[in-house]
Amino acid sequence: MAPRKFFVGGNWKCNGTGEDVKKIVTVLNEAEVPSEDVVEVVVSPPFVFLPQVKGLLRLDFAVAAQNCWVRKGGAFTGEISAEMLVNLQVPWVILGHSERRALMGESNDLVADKVAYALSQGLKVIACIGETLEQREAGTTMDVVAAQTKAIAEKISDWTNVVLAYEPVWAIGTGKVATPAQAQEVHDGLRKWLHSNVSPAVAESTRIIYGGSVNGANCKELAAQPDVDGFLVGGASLKPEFVDIIKAATVKSSSA
């Protein structure tokens, strides 16, 4: 089976102005990064900037929305449907980010329904999972992420267009980062879960990326872990160091 292509996503969250967007995209467009056969790069600006970013961004990088509605559009004020994203030719969407699970009360089942619906409309999905500090300290990390993954696995049959993003909630924006060993342990556990509960082929081919205070200083050591297939980057994706994180893909290609 072909090696899993390294994947780097930049989640801009609820940040930016039109001017900021131009600056960030200019930095990305001028960056020298590994080729598309080594790394897949996707940036996720807020909804309102998606057309602007898509119009300005280099062609070897793609864009993602940060969320979408769980079914067909209609009388759902304030929501954005998967169909609209398809219409705008936005290929990717992030679903189930811990901020939405925590702040908007999105349950495992709702996230799974969103993933299934987005895939059914032709979108590719970055599906986020991860445990809180309390859950990690209680020793239930694998139970939590397995339950989150199981909810998705029960609703979909084709994993081709899914990237699984493991983001320990305690490491997001806190400056605390999972050690490479902690990240590898969970990624390995998730891959074993997929092997046993979905299929060996899906376990082997599905990219499991890490998110949680990834930056230019720690990305290479994380990228060297055998089951870390890339990153979902938060704050650092708004800075020039995002380019350094993309370059961490060479850690994988040189060892392949």
Coordinates of N, CA and C in Angstrom, one line a residue:
M1 N 0.8 -1.2 0.0 CA 0.0 0.0 0.0 C 0.9 1.2 0.0
A2 N 0.4 2.3 -0.7 CA 1.2 3.5 -0.8 C 1.3 4.1 0.6
P3 N 2.4 4.8 0.9 CA 2.6 5.5 2.2 C 1.5 6.6 2.3
R4 N 1.1 6.9 3.5 CA 0.1 7.9 3.7 C 0.8 9.3 3.5
K5 N 0.1 10.1 2.6 CA 0.7 11.4 2.3 C 0.6 12.3 3.5
F6 N 1.6 13.0 3.9 CA 1.6 13.9 5.0 C 0.6 15.0 4.8
F7 N -0.1 15.4 5.8 CA -1.2 16.3 5.7 C -1.0 17.5 6.7
V8 N -1.0 18.7 6.3 CA -0.9 19.8 7.2 C -2.1 20.8 7.0
G9 N -2.9 20.9 8.0 CA -4.1 21.8 8.0 C -3.8 23.0 8.9
G10 N -4.3 24.1 8.4 CA -4.2 25.4 9.2 C -5.6 25.9 9.6
N11 N -5.9 25.8 10.9 CA -7.2 26.3 11.3 C -7.1 27.7 11.9
W12 N -7.6 28.6 11.1 CA -7.5 30.0 11.5 C -8.5 30.4 12.6
K13 N -9.4 29.5 12.8 CA -10.4 29.8 13.9 C -11.2 31.1 13.6
C14 N -11.6 31.8 14.6 CA -12.4 33.0 14.4 C -11.4 34.2 14.5
N15 N -10.6 34.3 13.5 CA -9.5 35.4 13.5 C -9.4 36.0 12.1
G16 N -9.0 37.3 12.1 CA -8.6 37.9 10.9 C -9.5 39.0 10.3
T17 N -8.9 39.8 9.5 CA -9.6 40.8 8.7 C -9.2 40.6 7.2
G18 N -9.8 41.3 6.3 CA -9.5 41.2 4.9 C -8.0 41.4 4.7
E19 N -7.4 42.4 5.4 CA -6.0 42.8 5.3 C -5.1 41.6 5.8
D20 N -5.5 41.1 7.0 CA -4.7 40.0 7.6 C -4.7 38.8 6.6
V21 N -5.8 38.5 6.0 CA -5.9 37.4 5.1 C -5.0 37.6 3.9
K22 N -4.9 38.8 3.3 CA -4.0 39.1 2.2 C -2.6 38.8 2.7
K23 N -2.2 39.3 3.9 CA -0.8 39.1 4.4 C -0.5 37.6 4.5
I24 N -1.4 36.9 5.2 CA -1.1 35.4 5.4 C -1.0 34.7 4.1
V25 N -1.9 35.0 3.2 CA -1.9 34.3 1.9 C -0.6 34.6 1.1
T26 N -0.2 35.9 1.2 CA 1.0 36.3 0.5 C 2.2 35.5 1.0
V27 N 2.3 35.3 2.3 CA 3.4 34.5 2.9 C 3.4 33.1 2.4
L28 N 2.1 32.5 2.4 CA 2.0 31.1 1.9 C 2.4 31.0 0.4
N29 N 1.9 32.0 -0.4 CA 2.1 31.9 -1.8 C 3.6 32.0 -2.1
E30 N 4.4 32.7 -1.3 CA 5.8 33.0 -1.6 C 6.7 31.9 -1.0
A31 N 6.1 31.0 -0.2 CA 6.9 30.0 0.6 C 7.4 28.9 -0.4
E32 N 8.6 28.5 -0.1 CA 9.1 27.3 -0.8 C 8.8 26.1 0.1
V33 N 8.0 25.2 -0.3 CA 7.6 24.0 0.5 C 7.7 22.8 -0.3
P34 N 7.7 21.6 0.3 CA 7.8 20.4 -0.4 C 6.6 20.2 -1.4
S35 N 6.8 19.4 -2.4 CA 5.8 19.3 -3.5 C 4.6 18.6 -3.0
E36 N 3.5 18.7 -3.9 CA 2.2 18.1 -3.5 C 2.3 16.5 -3.4
D37 N 3.3 15.9 -3.9 CA 3.4 14.5 -3.8 C 4.0 14.1 -2.4
V38 N 4.5 15.1 -1.7 CA 5.1 14.9 -0.4 C 4.2 15.3 0.7
V39 N 3.5 16.4 0.5 CA 2.6 17.0 1.5 C 1.3 17.6 0.9
E40 N 0.2 17.4 1.6 CA -1.1 18.0 1.3 C -1.3 19.1 2.3
V41 N -1.5 20.3 1.8 CA -1.7 21.5 2.6 C -3.1 22.1 2.4
V42 N -3.8 22.3 3.6 CA -5.2 22.8 3.5 C -5.3 23.9 4.6
V43 N -5.8 25.1 4.2 CA -6.0 26.2 5.1 C -7.5 26.4 5.3
S44 N -7.8 26.8 6.6 CA -9.2 26.9 6.9 C -9.6 28.3 7.5
P45 N -9.8 29.2 6.6 CA -10.2 30.6 7.1 C -11.7 30.6 7.6
P46 N -12.1 31.6 8.3 CA -13.6 31.8 8.6 C -14.4 31.8 7.3
F47 N -15.7 31.4 7.4 CA -16.6 31.3 6.3 C -16.5 32.6 5.4
V48 N -16.5 33.8 6.0 CA -16.6 35.0 5.2 C -15.4 35.2 4.3
F49 N -14.3 34.6 4.7 CA -13.1 34.8 3.9 C -12.8 33.7 2.9
L50 N -13.6 32.7 2.9 CA -13.4 31.5 2.0 C -13.2 31.9 0.5
P51 N -14.1 32.6 -0.1 CA -14.0 33.0 -1.5 C -12.7 33.8 -1.7
Q52 N -12.4 34.7 -0.8 CA -11.2 35.6 -1.0 C -9.9 34.7 -1.0
V53 N -9.9 33.8 0.0 CA -8.7 33.0 0.2 C -8.6 32.1 -1.0
K54 N -9.7 31.5 -1.4 CA -9.7 30.5 -2.5 C -9.2 31.2 -3.8
G55 N -9.6 32.5 -4.0 CA -9.3 33.2 -5.2 C -7.8 33.6 -5.2
L56 N -7.2 33.8 -4.0 CA -5.8 34.3 -4.0 C -4.8 33.2 -3.8
L57 N -5.2 32.1 -3.2 CA -4.2 31.1 -2.7 C -3.6 30.3 -3.8
R58 N -2.3 30.0 -3.7 CA -1.6 29.1 -4.7 C -2.4 27.8 -4.9
L59 N -2.3 27.3 -6.1 CA -3.1 26.2 -6.5 C -2.8 24.8 -5.9
D60 N -1.6 24.7 -5.4 CA -1.2 23.5 -4.7 C -1.7 23.4 -3.3
F61 N -2.3 24.4 -2.7 CA -2.9 24.4 -1.4 C -4.4 24.5 -1.6
A62 N -5.1 23.8 -0.7 CA -6.6 23.8 -0.8 C -7.2 24.5 0.4
V63 N -8.5 24.8 0.4 CA -9.2 25.5 1.5 C -10.2 24.5 2.1
A64 N -10.5 24.8 3.4 CA -11.5 24.1 4.2 C -12.3 25.1 4.9
A65 N -13.6 24.7 5.0 CA -14.5 25.4 6.0 C -14.3 24.9 7.4
Q66 N -14.7 25.6 8.4 CA -14.4 25.2 9.8 C -15.6 24.5 10.4
N67 N -16.7 24.3 9.6 CA -17.9 23.7 10.1 C -18.9 23.7 9.0
C68 N -19.9 22.8 9.0 CA -21.1 23.0 8.2 C -22.3 22.3 8.8
W69 N -23.4 22.6 8.3 CA -24.7 22.1 8.8 C -24.8 20.6 8.6
V70 N -25.7 20.0 9.4 CA -25.8 18.5 9.5 C -26.6 17.9 8.4
R71 N -27.4 18.7 7.7 CA -28.2 18.2 6.6 C -28.4 19.2 5.6
K72 N -29.3 19.0 4.6 CA -29.6 19.9 3.6 C -30.0 21.3 4.1
G73 N -29.6 22.3 3.4 CA -29.9 23.7 3.8 C -31.4 23.9 3.9
G74 N -31.8 25.1 4.4 CA -33.2 25.4 4.5 C -33.4 26.5 5.6
A75 N -34.4 26.3 6.4 CA -34.7 27.2 7.5 C -33.8 27.0 8.7
F76 N -32.5 27.3 8.5 CA -31.6 27.1 9.6 C -30.7 28.4 9.6
T77 N -31.3 29.4 10.2 CA -30.6 30.7 10.2 C -29.2 30.7 10.8
G78 N -28.3 31.3 10.1 CA -26.9 31.3 10.6 C -26.1 30.1 10.3
E79 N -26.7 29.1 9.7 CA -25.9 27.9 9.3 C -25.4 28.0 7.9
I80 N -24.4 27.2 7.6 CA -23.9 27.1 6.2 C -23.9 25.6 5.8
S81 N -24.5 25.3 4.7 CA -24.7 23.9 4.3 C -23.6 23.3 3.5
A82 N -23.5 22.0 3.5 CA -22.4 21.3 2.8 C -22.6 21.7 1.3
E83 N -23.9 21.8 0.8 CA -24.1 22.1 -0.6 C -23.5 23.4 -1.0
M84 N -23.6 24.4 -0.1 CA -23.0 25.7 -0.4 C -21.5 25.7 -0.5
L85 N -20.9 24.9 0.3 CA -19.4 24.7 0.2 C -19.1 24.1 -1.1
V86 N -19.8 23.0 -1.5 CA -19.6 22.4 -2.8 C -19.8 23.4 -3.9
N87 N -20.8 24.2 -3.8 CA -21.1 25.2 -4.8 C -19.9 26.2 -4.9
L88 N -19.3 26.6 -3.8 CA -18.2 27.5 -3.8 C -16.9 26.8 -4.2
Q89 N -17.0 25.5 -4.4 CA -15.8 24.6 -4.8 C -14.7 24.6 -3.6
V90 N -15.3 24.6 -2.4 CA -14.5 24.4 -1.2 C -14.4 22.9 -0.9
P91 N -13.2 22.3 -1.1 CA -13.2 20.8 -1.1 C -13.3 20.2 0.3
W92 N -12.8 20.9 1.4 CA -12.7 20.3 2.7 C -13.5 21.0 3.7
V93 N -13.8 20.3 4.8 CA -14.5 20.9 6.0 C -13.9 20.2 7.2
I94 N -13.7 21.1 8.3 CA -13.3 20.6 9.6 C -14.6 20.3 10.4
L95 N -14.8 19.2 11.0 CA -16.0 18.9 11.7 C -15.6 18.3 13.1
G96 N -16.4 18.7 14.1 CA -16.2 18.2 15.5 C -15.1 18.7 16.2
H97 N -14.6 19.9 15.8 CA -13.5 20.5 16.6 C -13.9 20.6 18.1
S98 N -13.0 20.5 19.0 CA -13.3 20.4 20.4 C -13.9 21.7 20.9
E99 N -13.6 22.9 20.2 CA -14.2 24.1 20.6 C -15.7 24.1 20.3
R100 N -16.1 23.4 19.2 CA -17.5 23.3 18.9 C -18.2 22.2 19.8
R101 N -17.5 21.2 20.1 CA -18.0 20.2 21.0 C -18.3 20.8 22.4
A102 N -17.3 21.6 22.8 CA -17.5 22.2 24.2 C -18.4 23.4 24.2
L103 N -18.2 24.4 23.3 CA -18.9 25.6 23.3 C -20.3 25.5 22.7
M104 N -20.5 24.7 21.7 CA -21.8 24.6 21.0 C -22.5 23.3 21.4
G105 N -21.9 22.5 22.3 CA -22.6 21.3 22.7 C -22.7 20.2 21.7
E106 N -21.8 20.2 20.7 CA -21.9 19.2 19.6 C -21.5 17.8 20.2
S107 N -22.5 16.9 20.1 CA -22.3 15.5 20.7 C -21.6 14.6 19.6
N108 N -21.1 13.5 20.1 CA -20.5 12.5 19.2 C -21.4 12.2 18.1
D109 N -22.7 12.0 18.4 CA -23.7 11.6 17.4 C -23.9 12.7 16.3
L110 N -24.0 13.9 16.8 CA -24.2 15.0 15.9 C -23.0 15.2 15.0
V111 N -21.8 15.1 15.5 CA -20.6 15.2 14.7 C -20.5 14.1 13.7
A112 N -20.9 12.9 14.1 CA -20.9 11.7 13.2 C -21.9 12.0 12.0
D113 N -23.1 12.5 12.4 CA -24.1 12.8 11.3 C -23.6 13.9 10.4
K114 N -22.9 14.9 10.9 CA -22.3 15.9 10.1 C -21.3 15.3 9.1
V115 N -20.4 14.5 9.7 CA -19.4 13.8 8.8 C -20.0 13.1 7.7
A116 N -21.0 12.3 8.0 CA -21.7 11.4 7.0 C -22.3 12.3 6.0
Y117 N -23.0 13.4 6.4 CA -23.7 14.2 5.4 C -22.7 14.9 4.5
A118 N -21.7 15.5 5.1 CA -20.7 16.2 4.3 C -20.0 15.3 3.3
L119 N -19.7 14.1 3.7 CA -19.1 13.1 2.7 C -20.1 12.8 1.6
S120 N -21.4 12.7 2.0 CA -22.4 12.3 1.0 C -22.5 13.4 -0.1
Q121 N -22.2 14.6 0.3 CA -22.3 15.7 -0.7 C -21.0 15.9 -1.5
G122 N -20.0 15.1 -1.2 CA -18.7 15.2 -1.9 C -17.6 16.0 -1.3
L123 N -17.8 16.4 0.0 CA -16.8 17.1 0.7 C -15.8 16.1 1.3
K124 N -14.6 16.5 1.5 CA -13.6 15.8 2.3 C -13.6 16.3 3.7
V125 N -13.4 15.5 4.7 CA -13.6 15.9 6.1 C -12.4 15.7 6.9
I126 N -12.1 16.7 7.7 CA -11.1 16.6 8.8 C -12.0 16.4 10.1
A127 N -12.0 15.2 10.6 CA -12.9 14.9 11.7 C -12.0 14.9 13.0
C128 N -12.5 15.8 13.9 CA -11.6 16.0 15.1 C -12.1 15.2 16.3
I129 N -11.2 14.6 17.1 CA -11.5 13.9 18.3 C -10.4 14.3 19.3
G130 N -10.7 14.0 20.6 CA -9.7 14.3 21.6 C -10.3 14.4 23.0
E131 N -9.5 14.1 24.0 CA -9.9 14.1 25.4 C -9.6 15.4 26.1
T132 N -10.3 15.6 27.2 CA -10.1 16.8 28.1 C -9.0 16.4 29.1
L133 N -8.5 17.4 29.8 CA -7.5 17.1 30.9 C -8.0 16.2 31.9
E134 N -9.3 16.4 32.3 CA -9.9 15.5 33.4 C -9.9 14.1 32.9
Q135 N -10.3 13.9 31.6 CA -10.3 12.5 31.0 C -9.0 11.9 31.0
R136 N -8.0 12.7 30.6 CA -6.6 12.1 30.5 C -6.1 11.7 31.9
E137 N -6.4 12.6 32.9 CA -5.9 12.3 34.3 C -6.7 11.1 34.9
A138 N -7.9 10.9 34.4 CA -8.7 9.7 34.9 C -8.3 8.4 34.1
G139 N -7.4 8.6 33.1 CA -6.9 7.4 32.4 C -7.9 6.9 31.4
T140 N -8.8 7.7 30.9 CA -9.9 7.3 30.0 C -9.6 7.8 28.6
T141 N -8.4 8.3 28.3 CA -8.2 8.8 26.9 C -8.6 7.9 25.8
M142 N -8.2 6.7 25.8 CA -8.5 5.8 24.7 C -10.0 5.5 24.6
D143 N -10.7 5.4 25.8 CA -12.1 5.2 25.8 C -12.8 6.3 25.1
V144 N -12.4 7.5 25.4 CA -13.0 8.7 24.9 C -12.9 8.8 23.4
V145 N -11.6 8.7 22.9 CA -11.4 8.9 21.5 C -11.9 7.7 20.7
A146 N -12.0 6.5 21.3 CA -12.6 5.4 20.6 C -14.1 5.6 20.5
A147 N -14.7 6.1 21.5 CA -16.2 6.4 21.4 C -16.5 7.5 20.3
Q148 N -15.6 8.5 20.3 CA -15.8 9.5 19.3 C -15.6 9.0 17.9
T149 N -14.6 8.1 17.7 CA -14.4 7.5 16.4 C -15.5 6.5 16.0
K150 N -15.9 5.7 17.0 CA -17.0 4.7 16.8 C -18.2 5.4 16.3
A151 N -18.6 6.5 16.9 CA -19.8 7.2 16.4 C -19.7 7.5 14.9
I152 N -18.5 7.9 14.5 CA -18.3 8.2 13.0 C -18.4 6.9 12.2
A153 N -17.7 5.9 12.7 CA -17.6 4.6 12.0 C -18.9 4.0 11.8
E154 N -19.9 4.2 12.7 CA -21.2 3.7 12.6 C -22.0 4.3 11.5
K155 N -21.6 5.5 11.1 CA -22.4 6.3 10.1 C -21.8 6.3 8.7
I156 N -20.5 5.9 8.6 CA -19.9 6.0 7.3 C -19.3 4.6 6.9
S157 N -19.2 4.4 5.6 CA -18.6 3.1 5.2 C -17.3 3.3 4.4
D158 N -17.2 4.5 3.8 CA -16.0 4.8 3.0 C -15.2 5.9 3.7
W159 N -13.9 5.5 4.1 CA -13.0 6.4 4.8 C -12.0 7.2 3.9
T160 N -12.2 7.0 2.6 CA -11.2 7.6 1.6 C -11.0 9.1 1.8
N161 N -12.1 9.8 2.1 CA -12.1 11.2 2.2 C -12.1 11.8 3.6
V162 N -11.6 10.9 4.5 CA -11.6 11.3 5.9 C -10.2 11.4 6.4
V163 N -9.8 12.5 7.1 CA -8.6 12.6 7.8 C -9.0 12.8 9.3
L164 N -8.5 11.9 10.2 CA -8.8 11.9 11.6 C -7.8 12.9 12.3
A165 N -8.3 13.9 13.0 CA -7.4 14.8 13.7 C -7.5 14.5 15.2
Y166 N -6.5 14.0 15.8 CA -6.4 13.9 17.3 C -5.9 15.1 17.9
E167 N -6.8 15.8 18.7 CA -6.4 17.0 19.4 C -6.8 16.9 20.8
P168 N -5.8 16.6 21.7 CA -6.0 16.6 23.1 C -6.5 18.0 23.6
V169 N -7.7 18.1 24.1 CA -8.2 19.4 24.4 C -7.3 20.2 25.3
W170 N -6.6 19.5 26.2 CA -5.8 20.2 27.2 C -4.5 20.8 26.5
A171 N -4.3 20.5 25.3 CA -3.1 21.0 24.6 C -3.4 22.1 23.6
I172 N -4.7 22.4 23.4 CA -5.1 23.3 22.3 C -5.0 24.7 22.9
G173 N -4.1 25.5 22.3 CA -4.0 26.9 22.6 C -3.4 27.2 24.0
T174 N -3.0 26.1 24.7 CA -2.5 26.3 26.1 C -1.0 26.4 26.2
G175 N -0.4 26.0 25.1 CA 1.1 26.0 25.1 C 1.6 24.6 25.6
K176 N 0.7 23.8 26.2 CA 1.0 22.5 26.6 C 0.9 21.6 25.4
V177 N 1.9 20.9 25.1 CA 1.8 20.0 23.9 C 2.0 18.6 24.3
A178 N 1.2 17.7 23.7 CA 1.5 16.3 24.0 C 2.9 15.9 23.7
T179 N 3.6 15.1 24.5 CA 4.9 14.7 24.1 C 4.8 13.9 22.8
P180 N 5.9 13.8 22.0 CA 5.8 12.9 20.9 C 5.3 11.5 21.3
A181 N 5.8 11.0 22.4 CA 5.4 9.6 22.9 C 3.9 9.6 23.2
Q182 N 3.4 10.6 23.8 CA 1.9 10.6 24.1 C 1.1 10.7 22.9
A183 N 1.5 11.5 21.9 CA 0.8 11.6 20.6 C 0.9 10.2 19.9
Q184 N 2.1 9.6 19.8 CA 2.2 8.4 19.1 C 1.4 7.3 19.8
E185 N 1.3 7.3 21.1 CA 0.5 6.3 21.8 C -0.9 6.3 21.4
V186 N -1.5 7.5 21.4 CA -2.9 7.6 21.0 C -3.1 7.3 19.5
H187 N -2.3 7.8 18.7 CA -2.4 7.6 17.2 C -2.3 6.1 17.0
D188 N -1.4 5.4 17.6 CA -1.2 3.9 17.5 C -2.5 3.2 18.0
G189 N -3.0 3.7 19.1 CA -4.3 3.1 19.6 C -5.4 3.3 18.7
L190 N -5.5 4.5 18.1 CA -6.6 4.8 17.1 C -6.4 3.9 15.9
R191 N -5.2 3.7 15.4 CA -5.0 2.9 14.2 C -5.4 1.4 14.5
K192 N -5.0 1.0 15.7 CA -5.4 -0.4 16.1 C -6.9 -0.5 16.2
W193 N -7.6 0.6 16.7 CA -9.0 0.5 16.8 C -9.7 0.4 15.4
L194 N -9.2 1.2 14.5 CA -9.7 1.1 13.1 C -9.4 -0.3 12.5
H195 N -8.3 -0.8 12.8 CA -7.9 -2.1 12.3 C -8.9 -3.2 12.8
S196 N -9.2 -3.1 14.0 CA -10.1 -4.1 14.6 C -11.6 -3.9 14.3
N197 N -12.0 -2.6 14.2 CA -13.4 -2.2 14.2 C -13.9 -1.8 12.8
V198 N -13.0 -1.3 11.9 CA -13.4 -0.9 10.6 C -12.8 -1.9 9.6
S199 N -11.5 -1.8 9.3 CA -10.8 -2.8 8.5 C -9.3 -2.5 8.6
P200 N -8.5 -3.5 8.3 CA -7.0 -3.3 8.2 C -6.7 -2.3 7.2
A201 N -7.3 -2.3 6.0 CA -7.0 -1.4 4.9 C -7.3 0.0 5.3
V202 N -8.4 0.3 6.0 CA -8.7 1.6 6.4 C -7.7 2.1 7.5
A203 N -7.4 1.2 8.4 CA -6.4 1.5 9.4 C -5.1 1.9 8.8
E204 N -4.7 1.2 7.7 CA -3.4 1.5 7.1 C -3.4 2.8 6.3
S205 N -4.5 3.1 5.6 CA -4.5 4.2 4.7 C -5.0 5.5 5.3
T206 N -5.8 5.5 6.4 CA -6.3 6.7 7.0 C -5.3 7.5 7.7
R207 N -5.2 8.8 7.3 CA -4.3 9.7 8.0 C -4.8 10.1 9.3
I208 N -4.0 10.0 10.3 CA -4.3 10.5 11.7 C -3.3 11.6 12.0
I209 N -3.8 12.8 12.1 CA -3.0 13.9 12.3 C -3.1 14.4 13.7
Y210 N -2.1 15.2 14.2 CA -2.1 15.7 15.6 C -2.3 17.2 15.6
G211 N -3.1 17.6 16.6 CA -3.3 19.0 16.8 C -3.2 19.4 18.3
G212 N -2.7 20.5 18.6 CA -2.6 20.9 20.0 C -1.2 21.6 20.2
S213 N -1.2 22.9 20.0 CA 0.0 23.7 20.3 C 1.2 23.2 19.4
V214 N 0.9 22.8 18.2 CA 2.0 22.5 17.2 C 2.7 23.8 16.8
N215 N 4.0 23.8 16.8 CA 4.7 25.0 16.3 C 6.0 24.6 15.6
G216 N 6.7 25.6 15.1 CA 7.9 25.4 14.4 C 9.0 24.6 15.2
A217 N 8.9 24.8 16.5 CA 10.0 24.2 17.4 C 9.7 22.7 17.6
N218 N 8.4 22.3 17.7 CA 8.2 20.9 18.1 C 7.7 20.0 16.9
C219 N 7.5 20.6 15.7 CA 6.8 19.8 14.7 C 7.7 18.7 14.1
K220 N 9.0 18.8 14.1 CA 9.8 17.8 13.5 C 9.8 16.5 14.3
E221 N 9.9 16.7 15.6 CA 10.0 15.6 16.5 C 8.6 14.8 16.5
L222 N 7.5 15.6 16.4 CA 6.2 15.0 16.3 C 6.0 14.3 15.0
A223 N 6.5 14.9 13.9 CA 6.4 14.3 12.6 C 7.1 13.0 12.5
A224 N 8.2 12.8 13.3 CA 9.0 11.6 13.2 C 8.3 10.4 13.8
Q225 N 7.2 10.6 14.5 CA 6.5 9.5 15.1 C 5.8 8.7 14.0
P226 N 5.9 7.3 14.0 CA 5.4 6.5 12.9 C 3.9 6.6 12.6
D227 N 3.1 7.0 13.6 CA 1.6 7.0 13.3 C 1.1 8.5 13.3
V228 N 2.0 9.4 13.3 CA 1.6 10.8 13.2 C 1.8 11.2 11.7
D229 N 0.6 11.4 11.1 CA 0.6 11.6 9.6 C 0.5 13.1 9.2
G230 N 0.7 14.0 10.2 CA 0.6 15.4 9.8 C 0.0 16.1 11.0
F231 N -0.5 17.4 10.7 CA -0.9 18.3 11.8 C -2.1 19.0 11.5
L232 N -2.9 19.4 12.5 CA -3.9 20.4 12.4 C -3.4 21.5 13.3
V233 N -3.0 22.6 12.7 CA -2.3 23.7 13.4 C -3.3 24.8 13.7
G234 N -3.3 25.4 14.9 CA -4.2 26.5 15.2 C -3.4 27.8 15.1
G235 N -3.1 28.4 16.3 CA -2.5 29.7 16.3 C -1.3 29.9 15.3
A236 N -0.4 28.9 15.3 CA 0.8 29.0 14.4 C 0.4 29.1 12.9
S237 N -0.8 28.7 12.6 CA -1.1 28.8 11.1 C -1.4 30.2 10.6
L238 N -1.4 31.1 11.6 CA -1.6 32.5 11.3 C -0.3 33.3 11.2
K239 N 0.8 32.5 11.4 CA 2.2 33.1 11.5 C 3.0 32.4 10.4
P240 N 4.1 33.1 10.0 CA 5.1 32.6 9.0 C 5.6 31.2 9.4
E241 N 5.6 30.8 10.7 CA 6.2 29.5 11.1 C 5.3 28.4 10.6
F242 N 4.1 28.7 10.1 CA 3.3 27.6 9.5 C 4.1 27.0 8.3
V243 N 4.9 27.8 7.7 CA 5.7 27.3 6.5 C 6.7 26.2 7.1
D244 N 7.3 26.5 8.2 CA 8.2 25.5 8.8 C 7.5 24.2 9.2
I245 N 6.3 24.3 9.6 CA 5.5 23.1 10.0 C 5.2 22.3 8.7
I246 N 4.9 23.0 7.6 CA 4.7 22.3 6.4 C 5.9 21.5 6.0
K247 N 7.1 22.2 6.2 CA 8.4 21.6 5.8 C 8.7 20.3 6.6
A248 N 8.0 20.2 7.8 CA 8.3 19.0 8.6 C 7.9 17.7 7.9
A249 N 7.1 17.8 6.8 CA 6.8 16.7 6.0 C 8.0 16.0 5.5
T250 N 9.1 16.7 5.3 CA 10.3 16.0 4.8 C 10.9 15.0 5.8
V251 N 10.5 15.1 7.0 CA 11.0 14.2 8.0 C 10.5 12.8 7.6
K252 N 9.2 12.8 7.2 CA 8.6 11.5 6.7 C 9.2 11.0 5.4
S253 N 9.3 11.9 4.4 CA 9.7 11.5 3.1 C 11.1 11.0 3.1
S254 N 12.0 11.6 4.0 CA 13.4 11.2 4.0 C 13.6 9.8 4.7
S255 N 12.6 9.5 5.5 CA 12.7 8.2 6.2 C 11.9 7.1 5.5
A256 N 11.1 7.5 4.5 CA 10.3 6.5 3.8 C 11.1 5.5 3.0

